PDB file of C-alpha atoms in Angstrom:
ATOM      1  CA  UNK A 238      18.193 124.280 -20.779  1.00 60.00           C
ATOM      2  CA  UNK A 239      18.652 120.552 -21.347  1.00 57.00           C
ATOM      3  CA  UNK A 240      18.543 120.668 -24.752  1.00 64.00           C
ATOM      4  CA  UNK A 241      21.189 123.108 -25.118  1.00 64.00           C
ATOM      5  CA  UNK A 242      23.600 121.215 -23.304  1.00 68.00           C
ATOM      6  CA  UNK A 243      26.152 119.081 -24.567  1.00 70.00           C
ATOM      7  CA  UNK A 244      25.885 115.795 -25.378  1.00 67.00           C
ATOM      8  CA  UNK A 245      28.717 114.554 -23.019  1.00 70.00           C
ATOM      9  CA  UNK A 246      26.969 117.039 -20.113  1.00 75.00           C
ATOM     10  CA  UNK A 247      23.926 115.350 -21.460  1.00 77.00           C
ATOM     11  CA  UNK A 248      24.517 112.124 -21.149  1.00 76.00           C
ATOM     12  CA  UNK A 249      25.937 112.861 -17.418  1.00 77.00           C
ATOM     13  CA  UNK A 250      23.165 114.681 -16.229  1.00 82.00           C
ATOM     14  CA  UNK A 251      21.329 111.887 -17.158  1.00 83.00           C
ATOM     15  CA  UNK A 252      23.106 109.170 -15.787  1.00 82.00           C
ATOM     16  CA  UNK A 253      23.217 110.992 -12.389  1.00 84.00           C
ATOM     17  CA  UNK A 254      19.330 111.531 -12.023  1.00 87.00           C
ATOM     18  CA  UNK A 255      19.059 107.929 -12.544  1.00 86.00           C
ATOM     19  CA  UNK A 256      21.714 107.487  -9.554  1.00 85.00           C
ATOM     20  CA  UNK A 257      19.922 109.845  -7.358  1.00 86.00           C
ATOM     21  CA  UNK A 258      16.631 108.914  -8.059  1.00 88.00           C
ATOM     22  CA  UNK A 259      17.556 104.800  -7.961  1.00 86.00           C
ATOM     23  CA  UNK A 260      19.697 105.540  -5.063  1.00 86.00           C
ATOM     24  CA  UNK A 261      16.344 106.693  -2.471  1.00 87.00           C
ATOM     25  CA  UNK A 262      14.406 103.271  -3.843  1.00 88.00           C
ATOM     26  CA  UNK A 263      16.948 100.569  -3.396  1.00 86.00           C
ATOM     27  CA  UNK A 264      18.051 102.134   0.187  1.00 85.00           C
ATOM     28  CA  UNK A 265      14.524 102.088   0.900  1.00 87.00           C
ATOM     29  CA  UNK A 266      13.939  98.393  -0.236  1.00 86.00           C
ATOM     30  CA  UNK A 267      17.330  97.304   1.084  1.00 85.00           C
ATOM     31  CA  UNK A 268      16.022  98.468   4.905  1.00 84.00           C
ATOM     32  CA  UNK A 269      12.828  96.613   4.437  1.00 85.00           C
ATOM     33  CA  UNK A 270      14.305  93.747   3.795  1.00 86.00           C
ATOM     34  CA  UNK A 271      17.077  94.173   6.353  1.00 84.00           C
ATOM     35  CA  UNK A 272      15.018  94.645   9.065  1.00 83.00           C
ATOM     36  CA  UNK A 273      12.505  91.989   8.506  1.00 85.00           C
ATOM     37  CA  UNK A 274      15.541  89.884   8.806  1.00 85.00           C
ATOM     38  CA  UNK A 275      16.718  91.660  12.241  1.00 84.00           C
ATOM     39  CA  UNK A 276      13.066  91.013  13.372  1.00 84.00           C
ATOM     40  CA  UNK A 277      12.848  87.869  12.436  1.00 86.00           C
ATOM     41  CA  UNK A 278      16.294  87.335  14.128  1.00 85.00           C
ATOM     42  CA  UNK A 279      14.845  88.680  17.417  1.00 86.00           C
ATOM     43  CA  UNK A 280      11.897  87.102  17.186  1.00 86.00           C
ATOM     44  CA  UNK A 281      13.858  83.512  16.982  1.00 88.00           C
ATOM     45  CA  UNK A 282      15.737  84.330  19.890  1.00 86.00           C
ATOM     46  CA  UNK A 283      12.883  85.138  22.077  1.00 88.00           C
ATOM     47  CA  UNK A 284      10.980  81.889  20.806  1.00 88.00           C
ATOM     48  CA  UNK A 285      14.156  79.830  22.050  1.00 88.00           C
ATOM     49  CA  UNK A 286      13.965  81.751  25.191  1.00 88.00           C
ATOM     50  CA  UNK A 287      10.475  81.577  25.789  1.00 88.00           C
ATOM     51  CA  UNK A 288      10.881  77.560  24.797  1.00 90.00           C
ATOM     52  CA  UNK A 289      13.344  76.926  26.466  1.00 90.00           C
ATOM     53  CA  UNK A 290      11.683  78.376  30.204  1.00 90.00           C
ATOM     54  CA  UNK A 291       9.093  76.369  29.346  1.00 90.00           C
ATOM     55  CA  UNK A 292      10.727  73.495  29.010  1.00 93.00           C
ATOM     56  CA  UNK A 293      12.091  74.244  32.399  1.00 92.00           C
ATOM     57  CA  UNK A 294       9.090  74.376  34.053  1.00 90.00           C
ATOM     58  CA  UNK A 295       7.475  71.504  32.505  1.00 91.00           C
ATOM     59  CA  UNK A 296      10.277  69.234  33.126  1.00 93.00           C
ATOM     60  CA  UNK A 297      10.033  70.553  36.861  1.00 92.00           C
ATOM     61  CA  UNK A 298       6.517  69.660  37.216  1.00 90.00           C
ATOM     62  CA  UNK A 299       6.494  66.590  35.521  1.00 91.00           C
ATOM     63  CA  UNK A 300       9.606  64.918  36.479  1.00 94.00           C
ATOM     64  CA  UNK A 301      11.669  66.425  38.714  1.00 92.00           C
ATOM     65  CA  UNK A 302       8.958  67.138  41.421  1.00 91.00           C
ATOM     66  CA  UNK A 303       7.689  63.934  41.032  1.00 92.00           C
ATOM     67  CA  UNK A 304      10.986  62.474  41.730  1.00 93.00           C
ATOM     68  CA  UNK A 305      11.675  64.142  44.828  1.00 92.00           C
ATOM     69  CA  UNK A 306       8.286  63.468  46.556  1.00 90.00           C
ATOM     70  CA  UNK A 307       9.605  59.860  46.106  1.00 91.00           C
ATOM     71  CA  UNK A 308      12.804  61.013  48.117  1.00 92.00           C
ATOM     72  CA  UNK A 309      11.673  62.982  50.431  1.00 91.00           C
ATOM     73  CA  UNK A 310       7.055  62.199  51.280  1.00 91.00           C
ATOM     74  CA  UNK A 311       5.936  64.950  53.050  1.00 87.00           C
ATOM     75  CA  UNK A 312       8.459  67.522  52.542  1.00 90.00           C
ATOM     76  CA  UNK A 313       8.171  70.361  49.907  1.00 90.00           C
ATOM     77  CA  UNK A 314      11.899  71.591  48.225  1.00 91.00           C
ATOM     78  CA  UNK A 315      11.085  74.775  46.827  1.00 91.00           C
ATOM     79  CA  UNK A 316      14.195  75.241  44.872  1.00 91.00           C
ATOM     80  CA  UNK A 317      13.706  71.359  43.261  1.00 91.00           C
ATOM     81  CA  UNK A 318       9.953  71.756  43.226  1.00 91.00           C
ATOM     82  CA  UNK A 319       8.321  74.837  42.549  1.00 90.00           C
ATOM     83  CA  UNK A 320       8.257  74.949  38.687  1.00 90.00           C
ATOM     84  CA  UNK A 321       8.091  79.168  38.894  1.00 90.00           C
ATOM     85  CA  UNK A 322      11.364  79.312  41.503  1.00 91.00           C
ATOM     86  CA  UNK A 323      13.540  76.698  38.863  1.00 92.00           C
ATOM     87  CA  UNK A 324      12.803  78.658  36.069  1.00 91.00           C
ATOM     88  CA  UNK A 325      13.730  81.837  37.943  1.00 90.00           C
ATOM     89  CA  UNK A 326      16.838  80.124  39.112  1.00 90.00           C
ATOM     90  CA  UNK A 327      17.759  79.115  35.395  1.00 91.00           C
ATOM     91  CA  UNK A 328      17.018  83.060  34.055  1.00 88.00           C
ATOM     92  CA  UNK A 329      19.121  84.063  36.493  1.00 89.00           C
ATOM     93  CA  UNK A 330      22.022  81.956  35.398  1.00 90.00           C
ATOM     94  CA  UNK A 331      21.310  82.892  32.001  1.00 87.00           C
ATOM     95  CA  UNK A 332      21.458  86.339  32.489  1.00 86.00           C
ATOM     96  CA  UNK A 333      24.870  85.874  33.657  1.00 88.00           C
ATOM     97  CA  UNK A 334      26.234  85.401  30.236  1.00 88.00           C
ATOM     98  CA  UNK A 335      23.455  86.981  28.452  1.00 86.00           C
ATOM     99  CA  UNK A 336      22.705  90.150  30.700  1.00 85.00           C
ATOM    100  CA  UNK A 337      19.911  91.291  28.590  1.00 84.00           C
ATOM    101  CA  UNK A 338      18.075  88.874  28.309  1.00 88.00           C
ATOM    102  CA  UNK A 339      15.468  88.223  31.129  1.00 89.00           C
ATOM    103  CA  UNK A 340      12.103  85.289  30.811  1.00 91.00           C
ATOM    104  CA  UNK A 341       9.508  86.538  33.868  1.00 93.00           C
ATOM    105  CA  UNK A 342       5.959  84.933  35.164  1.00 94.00           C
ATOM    106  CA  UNK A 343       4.394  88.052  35.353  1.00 95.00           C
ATOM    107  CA  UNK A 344       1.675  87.371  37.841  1.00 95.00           C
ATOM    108  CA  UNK A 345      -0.782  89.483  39.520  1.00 94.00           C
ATOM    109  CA  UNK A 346      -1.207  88.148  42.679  1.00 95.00           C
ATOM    110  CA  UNK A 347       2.580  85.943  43.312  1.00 95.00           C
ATOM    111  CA  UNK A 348       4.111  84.008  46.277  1.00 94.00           C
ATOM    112  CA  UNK A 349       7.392  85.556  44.733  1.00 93.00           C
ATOM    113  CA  UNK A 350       7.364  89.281  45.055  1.00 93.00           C
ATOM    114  CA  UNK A 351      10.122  89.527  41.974  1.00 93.00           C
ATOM    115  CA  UNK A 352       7.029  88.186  40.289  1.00 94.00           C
ATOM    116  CA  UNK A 353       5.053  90.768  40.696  1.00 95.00           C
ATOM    117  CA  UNK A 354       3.333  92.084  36.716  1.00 95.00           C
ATOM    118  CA  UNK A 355       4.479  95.659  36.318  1.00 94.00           C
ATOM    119  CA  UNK A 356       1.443  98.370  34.459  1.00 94.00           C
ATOM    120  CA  UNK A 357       2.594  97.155  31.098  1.00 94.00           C
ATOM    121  CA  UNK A 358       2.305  93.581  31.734  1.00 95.00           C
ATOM    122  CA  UNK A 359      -0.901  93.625  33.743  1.00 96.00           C
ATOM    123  CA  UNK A 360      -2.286  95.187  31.086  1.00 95.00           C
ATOM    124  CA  UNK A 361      -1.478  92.713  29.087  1.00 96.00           C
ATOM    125  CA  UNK A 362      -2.321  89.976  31.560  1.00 96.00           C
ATOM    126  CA  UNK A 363      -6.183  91.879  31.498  1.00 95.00           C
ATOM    127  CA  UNK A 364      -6.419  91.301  27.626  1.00 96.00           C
ATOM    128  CA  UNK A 365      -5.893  87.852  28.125  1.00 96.00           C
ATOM    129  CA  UNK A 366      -8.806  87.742  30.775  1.00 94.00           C
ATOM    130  CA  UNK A 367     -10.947  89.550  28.510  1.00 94.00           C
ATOM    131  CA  UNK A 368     -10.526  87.654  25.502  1.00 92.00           C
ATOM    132  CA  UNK A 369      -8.813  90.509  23.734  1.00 92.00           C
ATOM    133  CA  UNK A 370      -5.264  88.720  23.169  1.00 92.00           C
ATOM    134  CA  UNK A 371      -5.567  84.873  22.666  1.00 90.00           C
ATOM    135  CA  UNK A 372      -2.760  82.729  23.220  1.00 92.00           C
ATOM    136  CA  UNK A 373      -0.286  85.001  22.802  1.00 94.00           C
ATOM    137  CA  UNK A 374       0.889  88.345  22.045  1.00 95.00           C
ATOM    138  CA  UNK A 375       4.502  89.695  20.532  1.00 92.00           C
ATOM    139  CA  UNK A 376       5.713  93.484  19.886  1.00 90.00           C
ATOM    140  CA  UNK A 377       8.157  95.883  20.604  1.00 90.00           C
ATOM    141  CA  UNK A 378       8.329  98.107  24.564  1.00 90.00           C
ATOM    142  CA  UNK A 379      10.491 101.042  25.240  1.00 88.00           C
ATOM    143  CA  UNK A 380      11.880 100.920  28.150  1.00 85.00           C
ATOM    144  CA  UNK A 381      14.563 102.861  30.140  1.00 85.00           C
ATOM    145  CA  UNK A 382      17.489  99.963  29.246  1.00 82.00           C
ATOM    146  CA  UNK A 383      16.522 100.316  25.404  1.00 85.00           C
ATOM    147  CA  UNK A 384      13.685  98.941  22.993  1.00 88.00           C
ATOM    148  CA  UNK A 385      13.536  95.095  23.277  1.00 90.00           C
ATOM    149  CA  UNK A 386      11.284  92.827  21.846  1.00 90.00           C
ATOM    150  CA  UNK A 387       8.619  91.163  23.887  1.00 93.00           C
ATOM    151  CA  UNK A 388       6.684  87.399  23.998  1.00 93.00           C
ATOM    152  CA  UNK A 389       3.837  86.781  26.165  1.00 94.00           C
ATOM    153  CA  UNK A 390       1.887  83.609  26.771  1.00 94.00           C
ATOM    154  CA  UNK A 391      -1.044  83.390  29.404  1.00 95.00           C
ATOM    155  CA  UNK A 392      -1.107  80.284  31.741  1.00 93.00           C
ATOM    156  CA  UNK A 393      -4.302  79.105  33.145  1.00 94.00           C
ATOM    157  CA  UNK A 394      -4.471  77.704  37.057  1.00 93.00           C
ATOM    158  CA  UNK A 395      -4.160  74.152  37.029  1.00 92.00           C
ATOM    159  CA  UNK A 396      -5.288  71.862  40.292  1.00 92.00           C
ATOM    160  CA  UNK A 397      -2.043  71.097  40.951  1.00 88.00           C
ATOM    161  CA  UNK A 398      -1.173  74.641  41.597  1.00 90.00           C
ATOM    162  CA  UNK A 399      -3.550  75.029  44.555  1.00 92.00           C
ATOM    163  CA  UNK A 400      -1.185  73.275  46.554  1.00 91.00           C
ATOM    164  CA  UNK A 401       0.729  75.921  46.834  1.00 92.00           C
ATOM    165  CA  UNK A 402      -1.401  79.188  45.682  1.00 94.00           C
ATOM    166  CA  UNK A 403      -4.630  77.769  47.453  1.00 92.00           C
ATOM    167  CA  UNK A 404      -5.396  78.269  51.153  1.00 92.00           C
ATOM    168  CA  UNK A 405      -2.234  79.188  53.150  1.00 92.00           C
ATOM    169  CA  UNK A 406      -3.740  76.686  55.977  1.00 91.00           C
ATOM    170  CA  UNK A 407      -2.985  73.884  53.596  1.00 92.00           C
ATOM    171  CA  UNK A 408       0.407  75.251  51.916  1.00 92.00           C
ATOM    172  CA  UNK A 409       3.375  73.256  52.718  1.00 92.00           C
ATOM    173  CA  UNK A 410       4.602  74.652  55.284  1.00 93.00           C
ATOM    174  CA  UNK A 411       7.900  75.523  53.824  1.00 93.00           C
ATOM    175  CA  UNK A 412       5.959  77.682  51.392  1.00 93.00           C
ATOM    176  CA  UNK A 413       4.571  79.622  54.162  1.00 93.00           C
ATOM    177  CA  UNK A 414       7.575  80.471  55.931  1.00 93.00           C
ATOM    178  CA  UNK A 415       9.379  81.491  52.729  1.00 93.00           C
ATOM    179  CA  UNK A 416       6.827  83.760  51.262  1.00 94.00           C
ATOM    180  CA  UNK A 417       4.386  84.308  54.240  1.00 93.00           C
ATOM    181  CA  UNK A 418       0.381  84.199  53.919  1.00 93.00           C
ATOM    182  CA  UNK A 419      -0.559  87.986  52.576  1.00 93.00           C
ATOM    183  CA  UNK A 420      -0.106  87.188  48.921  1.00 94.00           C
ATOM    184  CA  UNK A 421       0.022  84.389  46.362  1.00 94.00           C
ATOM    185  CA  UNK A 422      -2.926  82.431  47.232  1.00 95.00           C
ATOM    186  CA  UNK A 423      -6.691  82.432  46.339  1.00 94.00           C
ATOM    187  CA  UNK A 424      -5.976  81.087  42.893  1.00 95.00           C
ATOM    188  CA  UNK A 425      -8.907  79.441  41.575  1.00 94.00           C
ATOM    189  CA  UNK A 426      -8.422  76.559  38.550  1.00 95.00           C
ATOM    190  CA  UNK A 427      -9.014  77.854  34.828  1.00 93.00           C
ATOM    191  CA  UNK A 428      -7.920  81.210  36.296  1.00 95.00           C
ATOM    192  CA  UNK A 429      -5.734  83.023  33.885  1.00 95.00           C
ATOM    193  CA  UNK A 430      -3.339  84.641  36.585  1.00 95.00           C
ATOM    194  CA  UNK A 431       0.204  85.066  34.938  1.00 95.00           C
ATOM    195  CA  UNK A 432       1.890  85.783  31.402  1.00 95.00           C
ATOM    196  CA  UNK A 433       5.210  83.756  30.901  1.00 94.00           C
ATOM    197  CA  UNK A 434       7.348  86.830  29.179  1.00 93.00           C
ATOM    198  CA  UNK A 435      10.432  86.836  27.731  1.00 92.00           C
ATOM    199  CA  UNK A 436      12.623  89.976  26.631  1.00 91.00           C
ATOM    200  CA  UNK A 437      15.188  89.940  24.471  1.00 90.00           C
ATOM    201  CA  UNK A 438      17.044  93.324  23.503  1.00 88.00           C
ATOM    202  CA  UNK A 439      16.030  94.434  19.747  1.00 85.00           C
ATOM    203  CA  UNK A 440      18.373  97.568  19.564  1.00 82.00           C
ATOM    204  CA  UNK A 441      21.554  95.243  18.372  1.00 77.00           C
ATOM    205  CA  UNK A 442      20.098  93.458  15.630  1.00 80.00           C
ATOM    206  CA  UNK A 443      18.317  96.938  14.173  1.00 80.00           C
ATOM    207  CA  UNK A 444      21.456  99.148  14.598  1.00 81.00           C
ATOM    208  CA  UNK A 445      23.301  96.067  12.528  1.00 82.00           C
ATOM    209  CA  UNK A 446      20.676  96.582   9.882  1.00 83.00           C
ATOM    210  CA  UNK A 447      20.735 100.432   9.857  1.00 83.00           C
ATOM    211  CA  UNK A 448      24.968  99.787   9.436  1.00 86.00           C
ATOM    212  CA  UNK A 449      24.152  96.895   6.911  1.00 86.00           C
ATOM    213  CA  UNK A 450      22.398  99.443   5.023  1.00 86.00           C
ATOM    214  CA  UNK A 451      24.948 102.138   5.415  1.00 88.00           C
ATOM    215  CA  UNK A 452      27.711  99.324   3.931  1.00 89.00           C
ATOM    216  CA  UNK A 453      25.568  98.666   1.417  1.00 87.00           C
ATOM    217  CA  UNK A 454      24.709 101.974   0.173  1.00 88.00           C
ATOM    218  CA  UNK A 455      27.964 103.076  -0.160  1.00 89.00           C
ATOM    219  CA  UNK A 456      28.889  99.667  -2.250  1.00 90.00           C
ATOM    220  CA  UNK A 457      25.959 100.435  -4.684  1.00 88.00           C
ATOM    221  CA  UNK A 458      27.517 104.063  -4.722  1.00 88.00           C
ATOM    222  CA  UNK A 459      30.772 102.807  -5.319  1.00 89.00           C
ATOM    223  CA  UNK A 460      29.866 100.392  -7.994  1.00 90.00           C
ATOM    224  CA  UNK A 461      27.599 103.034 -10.057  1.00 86.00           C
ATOM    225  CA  UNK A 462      30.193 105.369  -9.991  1.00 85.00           C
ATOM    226  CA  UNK A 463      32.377 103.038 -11.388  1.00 88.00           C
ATOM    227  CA  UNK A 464      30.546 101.918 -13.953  1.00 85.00           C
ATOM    228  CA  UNK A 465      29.292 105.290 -14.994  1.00 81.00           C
ATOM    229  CA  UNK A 466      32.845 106.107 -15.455  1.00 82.00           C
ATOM    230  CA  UNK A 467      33.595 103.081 -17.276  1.00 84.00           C
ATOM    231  CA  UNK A 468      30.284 103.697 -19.703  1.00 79.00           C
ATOM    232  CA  UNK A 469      31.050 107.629 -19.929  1.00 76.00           C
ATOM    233  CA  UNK A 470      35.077 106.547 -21.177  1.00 77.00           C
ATOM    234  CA  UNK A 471      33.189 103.993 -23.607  1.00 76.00           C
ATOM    235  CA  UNK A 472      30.395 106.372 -24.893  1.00 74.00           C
ATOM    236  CA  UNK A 473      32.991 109.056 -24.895  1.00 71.00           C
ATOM    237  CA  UNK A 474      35.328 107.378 -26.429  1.00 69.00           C
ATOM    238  CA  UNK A 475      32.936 105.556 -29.524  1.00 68.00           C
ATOM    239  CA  UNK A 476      30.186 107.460 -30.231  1.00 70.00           C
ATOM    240  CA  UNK A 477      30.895 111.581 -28.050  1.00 71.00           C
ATOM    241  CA  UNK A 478      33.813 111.825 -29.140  1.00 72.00           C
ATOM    242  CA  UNK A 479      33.747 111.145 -32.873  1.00 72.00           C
ATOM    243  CA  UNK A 480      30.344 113.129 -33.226  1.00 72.00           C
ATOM    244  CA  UNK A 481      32.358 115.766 -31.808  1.00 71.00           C
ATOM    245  CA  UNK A 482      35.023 115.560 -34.695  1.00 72.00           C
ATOM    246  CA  UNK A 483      32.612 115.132 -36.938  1.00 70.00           C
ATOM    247  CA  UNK A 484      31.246 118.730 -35.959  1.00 72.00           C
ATOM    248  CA  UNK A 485      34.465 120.322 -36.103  1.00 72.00           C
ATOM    249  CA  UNK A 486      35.491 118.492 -39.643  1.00 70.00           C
ATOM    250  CA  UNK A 487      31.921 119.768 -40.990  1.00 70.00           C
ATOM    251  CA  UNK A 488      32.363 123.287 -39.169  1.00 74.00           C
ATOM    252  CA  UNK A 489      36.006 123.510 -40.840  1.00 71.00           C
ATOM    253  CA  UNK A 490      34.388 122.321 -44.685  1.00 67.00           C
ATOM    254  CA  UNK A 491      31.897 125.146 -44.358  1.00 68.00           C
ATOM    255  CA  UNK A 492      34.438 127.331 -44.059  1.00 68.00           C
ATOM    256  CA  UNK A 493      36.185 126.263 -47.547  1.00 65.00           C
ATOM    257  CA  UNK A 494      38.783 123.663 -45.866  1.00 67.00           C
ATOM    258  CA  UNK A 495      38.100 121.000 -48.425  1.00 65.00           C
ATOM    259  CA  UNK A 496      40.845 118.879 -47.472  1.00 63.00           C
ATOM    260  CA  UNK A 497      39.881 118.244 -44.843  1.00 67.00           C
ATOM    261  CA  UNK A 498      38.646 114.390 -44.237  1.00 65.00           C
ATOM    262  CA  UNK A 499      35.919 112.741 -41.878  1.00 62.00           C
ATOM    263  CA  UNK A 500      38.369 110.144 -40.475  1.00 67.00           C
ATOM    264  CA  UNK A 501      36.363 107.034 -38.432  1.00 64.00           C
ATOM    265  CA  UNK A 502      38.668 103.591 -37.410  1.00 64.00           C
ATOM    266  CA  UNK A 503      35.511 101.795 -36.499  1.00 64.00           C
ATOM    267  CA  UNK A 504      33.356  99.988 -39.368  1.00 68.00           C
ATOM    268  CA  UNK A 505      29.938 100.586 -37.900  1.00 63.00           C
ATOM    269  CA  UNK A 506      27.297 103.508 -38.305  1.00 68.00           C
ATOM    270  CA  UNK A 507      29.883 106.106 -37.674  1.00 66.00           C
ATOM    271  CA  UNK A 508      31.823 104.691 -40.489  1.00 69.00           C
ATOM    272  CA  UNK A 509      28.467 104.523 -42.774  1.00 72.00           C
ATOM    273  CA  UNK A 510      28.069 108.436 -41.529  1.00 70.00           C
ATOM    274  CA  UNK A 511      31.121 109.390 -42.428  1.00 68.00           C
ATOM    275  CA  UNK A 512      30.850 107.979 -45.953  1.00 70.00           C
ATOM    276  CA  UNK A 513      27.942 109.609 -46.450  1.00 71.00           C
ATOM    277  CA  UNK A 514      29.532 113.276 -45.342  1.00 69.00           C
ATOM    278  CA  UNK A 515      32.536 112.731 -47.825  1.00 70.00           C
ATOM    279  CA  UNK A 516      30.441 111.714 -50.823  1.00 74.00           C
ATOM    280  CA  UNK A 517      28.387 115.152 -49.203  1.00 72.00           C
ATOM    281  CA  UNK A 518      31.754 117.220 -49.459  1.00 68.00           C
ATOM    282  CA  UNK A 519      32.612 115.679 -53.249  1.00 69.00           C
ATOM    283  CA  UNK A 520      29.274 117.047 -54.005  1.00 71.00           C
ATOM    284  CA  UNK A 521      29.819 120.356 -52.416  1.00 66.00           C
ATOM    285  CA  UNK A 522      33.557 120.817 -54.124  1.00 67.00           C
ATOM    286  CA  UNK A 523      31.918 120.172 -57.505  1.00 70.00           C
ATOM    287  CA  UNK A 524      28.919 122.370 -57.112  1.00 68.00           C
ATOM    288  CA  UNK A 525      31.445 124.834 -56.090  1.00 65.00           C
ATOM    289  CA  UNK A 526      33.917 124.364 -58.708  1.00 67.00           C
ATOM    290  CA  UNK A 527      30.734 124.356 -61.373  1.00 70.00           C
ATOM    291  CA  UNK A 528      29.965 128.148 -59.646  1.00 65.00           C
ATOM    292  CA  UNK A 529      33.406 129.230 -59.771  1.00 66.00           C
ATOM    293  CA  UNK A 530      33.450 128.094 -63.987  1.00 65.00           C
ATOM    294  CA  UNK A 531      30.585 130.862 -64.102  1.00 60.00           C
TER     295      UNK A 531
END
């Protein structure tokens, strides 16, 4: 069937298997690539998240509590002190602009209720206890506000925790009356008892790479189409086209219109081929003149 087509029909057949079958590859590619950049664009965002809380908390523990035991010996500010309830308190500001966004100590046993590790997260807290998941683990959760894209770090019990998560006889006192004494103590040091998570929303970044993609395809689409037009009107045009009159001159010659003439404008092969098909017709009109003298 293909070789008894055309050769314009030909030439476009051809030219549009190599669309459709280039087409499938370079989408393909073009997604990879596109969403290895939306993932790696998520996974900055959570890592300036995640940074960022823990920046909060260290600066709590390190200088701000410090600090206000200096102000105020013997008393225990919770919302000043209490590295978990500032970093809360920042999250929750955050949110406020970013709604999606949430950083939570998910901890088994917390003063903090809001604390409390959901199945998904204890079960990642348990890896970390087992020595499954090292210092960290990162991937993707479904969950009923979308897909986002999760960071988890364990934290180990330090001393200076126990003055708050130790014995609720020897909490301050303020602790105690906040939170009560039925959960968030019996912490014991080296304990690994929370994962610092942060979850940023992945569905925004991928849906910009799936339209990315879309855009692109139909650019690539565009531009082929183009340029197959502009390469059929110059193939056409140079080398179909004159082919085809060379056909019909020949066709017309065989059927004893001598004067007719293999005309070419060009002074390339098709003018060498045409040179050679008039010196071809000379020879026929002799031969036939020599047969008609018979």
């Amino acid at each position: 069937m293909f070789k008894n087509m055309r050769l314009r029909t030909r030439f476009t057949v051809i030219m549009l298997i190599v669309y459709l079958v280039s087409l499938p590859v370079i989408a393909l590619g073009s997604y990879f690539v596109l969403k290895n950049n939306a993932v790696k664009e998520i996974l900055e965002e959570a890592n300036l998240m995640l940074a960022a809380m823990e920046g909060v908390r260290g600066y709590t523990g390190q200088v701000l509590r410090p600090a206000l035991q200096k102000l105020l010996p013997g008393k225990f500010v919770i919302e000043g002190m209490s590295a978990t309830k500032v970093a809360y308190g920042v999250q929750l500001r955050m949110r406020k602009k970013l709604p999606r966004y949430s950083f939570k100590e998910a901890t088994e046993n917390p003063l903090n209720l809001v604390n409390k590790a959901d199945g998904f997260e204890m079960k990642k807290l348990n890896q970390f206890r087992q020595g499954t998941l090292k210092t960290e683990w990162r991937g993707f959760k479904e969950t009923p506000d979308g897909k986002y894209y999760v960071i988890m770090r364990p934290v180990s019990v330090k001393a200076a925790c126990l003055k708050c998560h130790g014995n609720p006889n020897t909490a301050p006192p303020e602790v105690v009356k906040r939170y009560g004494t039925k959960h968030g103590y019996g912490w014991k040091v080296g304990e690994i008892v929370t994962v610092n998570s942060v979850y940023v929303p992945a569905e925004v970044p991928i849906q910009n790479a799936k339209k990315a993609l879309i855009t692109f395809t139909a650019i690539y689409s565009g531009i082929f189409l183009f340029v197959l037009f502009i390469i059929d009107r110059l193939i056409i045009g140079n080398i179909i086209r004159p082919i085809e009159n060379f056909v019909s001159t020949a066709e017309e010659i065989s059927r004893g219109k001598m004067d007719r003439d293999f005309e070419v404008t060009t002074n390339d092969e098709m003018k060498s081929l045409a040179d050679a098909f008039s010196r071809m017709k000379v020879s026929l009109a002799k031969a036939m003149d020599i047969l008609k003298e018979r």
